[in-house]
CSV table of C-alpha atoms in Angstrom, one decimal:
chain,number,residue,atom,x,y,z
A,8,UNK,CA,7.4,-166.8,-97.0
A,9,UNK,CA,6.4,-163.2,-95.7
A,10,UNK,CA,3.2,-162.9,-94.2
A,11,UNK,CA,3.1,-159.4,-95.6
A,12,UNK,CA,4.8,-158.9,-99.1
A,13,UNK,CA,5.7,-155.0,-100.1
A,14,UNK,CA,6.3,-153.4,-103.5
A,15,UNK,CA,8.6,-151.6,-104.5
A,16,UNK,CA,11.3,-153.0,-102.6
A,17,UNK,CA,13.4,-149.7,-103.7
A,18,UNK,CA,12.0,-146.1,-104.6
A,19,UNK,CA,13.9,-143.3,-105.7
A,20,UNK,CA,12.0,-140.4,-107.2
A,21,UNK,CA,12.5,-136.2,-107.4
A,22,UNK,CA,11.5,-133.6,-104.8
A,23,UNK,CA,8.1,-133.0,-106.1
A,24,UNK,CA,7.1,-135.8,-107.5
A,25,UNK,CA,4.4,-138.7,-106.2
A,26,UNK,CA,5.0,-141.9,-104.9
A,27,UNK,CA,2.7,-145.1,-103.5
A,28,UNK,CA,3.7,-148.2,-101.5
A,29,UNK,CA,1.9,-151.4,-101.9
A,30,UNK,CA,1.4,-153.9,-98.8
A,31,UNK,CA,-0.3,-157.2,-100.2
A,32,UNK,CA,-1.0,-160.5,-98.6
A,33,UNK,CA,-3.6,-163.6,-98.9
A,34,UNK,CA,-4.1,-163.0,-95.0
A,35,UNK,CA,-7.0,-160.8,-93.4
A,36,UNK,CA,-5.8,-158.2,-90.7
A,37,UNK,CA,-7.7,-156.7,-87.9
A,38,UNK,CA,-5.3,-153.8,-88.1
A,39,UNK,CA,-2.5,-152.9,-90.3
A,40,UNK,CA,0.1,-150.4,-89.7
A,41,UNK,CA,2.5,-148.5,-91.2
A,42,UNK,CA,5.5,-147.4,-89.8
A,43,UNK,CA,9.3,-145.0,-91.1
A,44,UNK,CA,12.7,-146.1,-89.8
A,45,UNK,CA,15.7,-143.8,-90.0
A,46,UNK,CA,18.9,-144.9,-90.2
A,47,UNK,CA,20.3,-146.0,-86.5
A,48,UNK,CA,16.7,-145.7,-85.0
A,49,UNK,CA,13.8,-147.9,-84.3
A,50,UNK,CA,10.7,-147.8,-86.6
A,51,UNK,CA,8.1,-144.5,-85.8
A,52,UNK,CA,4.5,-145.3,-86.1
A,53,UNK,CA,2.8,-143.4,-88.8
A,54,UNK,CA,-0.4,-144.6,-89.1
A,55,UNK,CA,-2.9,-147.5,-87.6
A,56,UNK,CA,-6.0,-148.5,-89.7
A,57,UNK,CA,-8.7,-150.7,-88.3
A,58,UNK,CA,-11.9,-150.9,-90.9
A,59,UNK,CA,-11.8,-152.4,-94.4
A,60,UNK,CA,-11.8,-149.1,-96.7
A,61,UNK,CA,-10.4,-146.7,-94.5
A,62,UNK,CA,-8.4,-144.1,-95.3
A,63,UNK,CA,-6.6,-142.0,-93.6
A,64,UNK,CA,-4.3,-138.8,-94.2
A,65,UNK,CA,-1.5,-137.4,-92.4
A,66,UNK,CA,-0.5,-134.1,-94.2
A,67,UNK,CA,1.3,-135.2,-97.6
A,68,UNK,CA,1.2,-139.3,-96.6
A,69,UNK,CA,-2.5,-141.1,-97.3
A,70,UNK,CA,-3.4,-144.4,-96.0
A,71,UNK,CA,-5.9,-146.8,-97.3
A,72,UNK,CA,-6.9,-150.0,-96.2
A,73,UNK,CA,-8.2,-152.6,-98.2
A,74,UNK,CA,-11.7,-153.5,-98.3
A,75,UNK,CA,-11.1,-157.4,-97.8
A,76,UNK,CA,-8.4,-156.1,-95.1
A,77,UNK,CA,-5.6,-158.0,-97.1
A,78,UNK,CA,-3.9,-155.7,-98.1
A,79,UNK,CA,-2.7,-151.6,-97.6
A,80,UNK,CA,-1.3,-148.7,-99.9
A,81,UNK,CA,0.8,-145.7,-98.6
A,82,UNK,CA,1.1,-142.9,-101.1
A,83,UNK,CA,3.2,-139.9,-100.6
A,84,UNK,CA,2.2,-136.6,-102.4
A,85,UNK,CA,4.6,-134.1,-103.4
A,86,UNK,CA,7.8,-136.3,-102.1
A,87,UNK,CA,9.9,-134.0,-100.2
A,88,UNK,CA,13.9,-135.0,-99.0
A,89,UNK,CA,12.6,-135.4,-95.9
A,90,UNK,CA,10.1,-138.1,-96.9
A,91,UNK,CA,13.3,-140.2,-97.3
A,92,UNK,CA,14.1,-143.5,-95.1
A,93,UNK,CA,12.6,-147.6,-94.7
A,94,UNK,CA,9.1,-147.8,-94.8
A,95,UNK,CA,7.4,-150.8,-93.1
A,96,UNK,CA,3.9,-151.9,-92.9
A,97,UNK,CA,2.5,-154.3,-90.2
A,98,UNK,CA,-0.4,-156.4,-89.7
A,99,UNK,CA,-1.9,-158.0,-87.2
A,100,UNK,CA,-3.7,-161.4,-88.3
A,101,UNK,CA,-7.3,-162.2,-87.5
A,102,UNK,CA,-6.3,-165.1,-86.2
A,103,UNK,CA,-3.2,-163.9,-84.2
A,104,UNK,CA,-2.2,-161.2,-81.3
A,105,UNK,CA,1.5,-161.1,-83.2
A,106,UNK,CA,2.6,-158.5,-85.5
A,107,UNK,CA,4.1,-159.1,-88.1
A,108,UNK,CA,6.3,-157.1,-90.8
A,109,UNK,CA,7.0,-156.5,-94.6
A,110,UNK,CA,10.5,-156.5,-95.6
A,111,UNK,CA,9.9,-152.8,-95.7
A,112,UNK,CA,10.4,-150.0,-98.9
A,113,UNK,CA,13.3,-148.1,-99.3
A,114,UNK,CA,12.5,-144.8,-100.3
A,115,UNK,CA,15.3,-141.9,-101.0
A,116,UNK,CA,13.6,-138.3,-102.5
A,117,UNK,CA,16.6,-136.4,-104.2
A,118,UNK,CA,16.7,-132.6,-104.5
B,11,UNK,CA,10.0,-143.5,-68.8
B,12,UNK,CA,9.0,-141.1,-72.0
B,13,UNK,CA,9.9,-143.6,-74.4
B,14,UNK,CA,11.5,-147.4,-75.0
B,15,UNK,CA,15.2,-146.9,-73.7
B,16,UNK,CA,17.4,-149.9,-74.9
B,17,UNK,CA,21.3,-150.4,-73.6
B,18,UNK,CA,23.2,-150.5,-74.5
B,19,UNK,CA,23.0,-148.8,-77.6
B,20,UNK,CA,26.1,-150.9,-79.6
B,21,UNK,CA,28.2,-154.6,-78.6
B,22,UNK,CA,30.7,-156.1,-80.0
B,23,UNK,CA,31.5,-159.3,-78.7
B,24,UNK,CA,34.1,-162.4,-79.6
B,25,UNK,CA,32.5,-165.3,-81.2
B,26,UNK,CA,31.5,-167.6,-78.2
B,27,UNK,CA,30.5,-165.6,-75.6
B,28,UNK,CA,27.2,-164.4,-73.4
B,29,UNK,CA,25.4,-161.1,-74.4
B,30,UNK,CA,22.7,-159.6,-72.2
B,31,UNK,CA,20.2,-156.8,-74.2
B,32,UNK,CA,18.1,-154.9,-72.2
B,33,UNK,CA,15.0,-153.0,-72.6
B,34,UNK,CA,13.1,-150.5,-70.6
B,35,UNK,CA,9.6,-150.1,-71.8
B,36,UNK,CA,7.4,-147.4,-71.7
B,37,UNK,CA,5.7,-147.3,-67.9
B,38,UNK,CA,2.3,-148.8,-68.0
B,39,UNK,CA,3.0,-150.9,-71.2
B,40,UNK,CA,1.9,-154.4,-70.4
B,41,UNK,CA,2.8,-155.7,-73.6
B,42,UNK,CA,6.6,-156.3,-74.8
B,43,UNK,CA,8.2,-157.3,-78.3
B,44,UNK,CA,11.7,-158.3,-79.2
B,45,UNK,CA,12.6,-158.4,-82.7
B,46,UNK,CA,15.4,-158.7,-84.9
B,47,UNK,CA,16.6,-157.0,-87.6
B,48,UNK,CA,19.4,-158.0,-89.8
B,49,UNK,CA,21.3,-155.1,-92.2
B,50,UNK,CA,18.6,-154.1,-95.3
B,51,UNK,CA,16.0,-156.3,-93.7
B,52,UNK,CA,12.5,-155.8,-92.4
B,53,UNK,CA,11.6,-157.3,-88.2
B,54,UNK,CA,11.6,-160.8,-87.1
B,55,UNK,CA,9.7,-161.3,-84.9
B,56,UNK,CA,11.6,-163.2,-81.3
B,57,UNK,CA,9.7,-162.9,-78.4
B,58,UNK,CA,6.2,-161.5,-77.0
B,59,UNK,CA,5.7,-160.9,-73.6
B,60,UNK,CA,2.1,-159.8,-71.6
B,61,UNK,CA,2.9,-158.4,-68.0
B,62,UNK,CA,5.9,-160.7,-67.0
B,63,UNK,CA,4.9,-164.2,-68.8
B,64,UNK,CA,5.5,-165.1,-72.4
B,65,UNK,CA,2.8,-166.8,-74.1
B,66,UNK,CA,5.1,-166.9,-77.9
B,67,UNK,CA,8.4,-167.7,-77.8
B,68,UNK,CA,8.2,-169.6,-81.2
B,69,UNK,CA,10.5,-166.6,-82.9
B,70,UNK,CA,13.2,-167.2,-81.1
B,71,UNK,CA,16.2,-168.8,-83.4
B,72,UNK,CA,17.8,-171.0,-81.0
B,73,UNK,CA,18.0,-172.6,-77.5
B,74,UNK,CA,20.8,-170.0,-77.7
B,75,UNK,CA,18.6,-167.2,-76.8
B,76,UNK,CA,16.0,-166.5,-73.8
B,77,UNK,CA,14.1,-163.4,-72.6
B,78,UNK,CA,13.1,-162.6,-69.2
B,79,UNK,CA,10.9,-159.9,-68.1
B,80,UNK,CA,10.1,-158.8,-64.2
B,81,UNK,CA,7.8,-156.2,-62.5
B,82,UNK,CA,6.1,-156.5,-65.6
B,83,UNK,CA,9.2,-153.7,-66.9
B,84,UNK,CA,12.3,-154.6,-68.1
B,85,UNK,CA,13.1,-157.3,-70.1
B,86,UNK,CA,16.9,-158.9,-71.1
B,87,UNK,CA,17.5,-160.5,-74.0
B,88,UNK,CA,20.2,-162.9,-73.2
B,89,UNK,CA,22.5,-164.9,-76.1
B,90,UNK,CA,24.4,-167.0,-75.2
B,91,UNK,CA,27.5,-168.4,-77.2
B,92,UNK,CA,26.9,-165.9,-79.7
B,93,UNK,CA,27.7,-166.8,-83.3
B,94,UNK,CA,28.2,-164.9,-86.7
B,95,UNK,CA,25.2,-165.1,-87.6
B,96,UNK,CA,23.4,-163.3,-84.2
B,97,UNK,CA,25.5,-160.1,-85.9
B,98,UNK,CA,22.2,-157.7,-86.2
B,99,UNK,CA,20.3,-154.9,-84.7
B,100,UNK,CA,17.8,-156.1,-81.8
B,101,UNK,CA,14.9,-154.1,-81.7
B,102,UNK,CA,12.3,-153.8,-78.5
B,103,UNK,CA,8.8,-152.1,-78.7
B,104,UNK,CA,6.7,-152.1,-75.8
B,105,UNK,CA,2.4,-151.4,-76.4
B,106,UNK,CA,-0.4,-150.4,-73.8
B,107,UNK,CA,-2.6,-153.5,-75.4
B,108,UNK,CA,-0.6,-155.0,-77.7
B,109,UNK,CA,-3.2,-153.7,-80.2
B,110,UNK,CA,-2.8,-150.7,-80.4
B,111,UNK,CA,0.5,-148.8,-82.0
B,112,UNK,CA,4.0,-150.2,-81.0
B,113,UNK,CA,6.7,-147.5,-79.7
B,114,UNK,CA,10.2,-148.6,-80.3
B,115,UNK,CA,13.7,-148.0,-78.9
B,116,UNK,CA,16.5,-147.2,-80.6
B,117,UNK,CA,18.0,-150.6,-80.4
B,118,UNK,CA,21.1,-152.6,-80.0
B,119,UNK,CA,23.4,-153.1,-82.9
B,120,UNK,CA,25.1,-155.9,-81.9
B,121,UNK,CA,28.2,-157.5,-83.8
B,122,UNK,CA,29.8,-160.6,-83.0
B,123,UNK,CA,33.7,-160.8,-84.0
């Protein structure tokens, strides 16, 4: 069973158009992250978020963190080609130093 | 170094035989992460090291594999008797607290023949 279960497991949407990323689970997080992964490279880290309720924005890409702490949304305004590749989120459990990750969103943006 | 540097880069190896996967963290890091990832999957989690001991090694798969790191640097990930199976990219990620953000290397793609 993952510690960290993501929705949509696939996404495949039009330059232009919006997008969001659920990451859910019934465990509390001192910190969850989100990371991209490109094809034949290691994951980048996008974003860490700490307090329950925080968001955060990186130009088109806004974070949120869940008030309980259990869970994490990524959405993506005005999807761009670019935008395209494995998304992952991570979470580090109250009651553990390991992080742990989703089985990751697929996303592909098509011109 | 600038970033996690990982060599090398791709193995293939005959069923049966040692592999040794090394990773070069970032200078300063005191924390150290192997993980697996298998094709269209998200990280397993192997192996945590802080500075040169490893207080987790509950992700690793088999008494196949062991990890090793000195001068609280580089680490090898060493399988031995490889299988099918252990066909998959191995991913290391090194953190300043193991808190904070993880950097990654590239990885090793490793495929066992």
């Amino acid at each position: 069973t993952q510690l960290l279960e993501q929705s949509p497991q696939f996404l495949s949407i039009q330059e232009g158009e919006n997008l969001t990323v659920y990451c859910n689970s019934s465990s509390v997080f001192s910190s969850l992250q989100w990371y991209r992964q490109e094809p034949g490279e290691g994951p980048v880290l996008l974003v860490t978020v700490v307090t329950g309720g925080e968001v955060k924005k990186l130009k088109r890409l806004t974070f949120q963190f869940g008030d309980a702490r259990k869970d994490s949304s990524l959405h993506i305004t005005a999807a761009q080609p670019g935008d395209t590749g494995l998304y992952l989120c991570a979470g580090t459990p109250t009651n553990d130093y390991k992080l742990s990750f989703g089985a990751g969103t697929t996303v592909t943006v098509r011109a | 170094g600038a970033g996690v540097s990982q060599s090398p880069s791709n193995k293939v190896t005959e069923k049966g035989k040692d592999v040794e996967l090394r990773c070069d963290p970032i200078s300063g890091h005191t924390a150290l992460y192997w993980y697996r990832q298998r094709l269209g999957q998200g990280l397993e989690f192997l192996i945590y090291f802080q500075g040169n001991s490893a207080p987790d090694k509950s992700g690793l798969p088999s008494d196949r594999f062991s990890a090793e790191r000195t001068g609280e640097s580089v680490s090898t990930l060493t399988i031995q008797r490889t299988q099918q199976e252990d066909s998959a990219v191995y991913l290391c990620a090194s953190s300043l607290t193991g808190t904070d953000g993880y950097t990654f290397g590239s990885g090793t793609r490793l495929t066992v023949v």
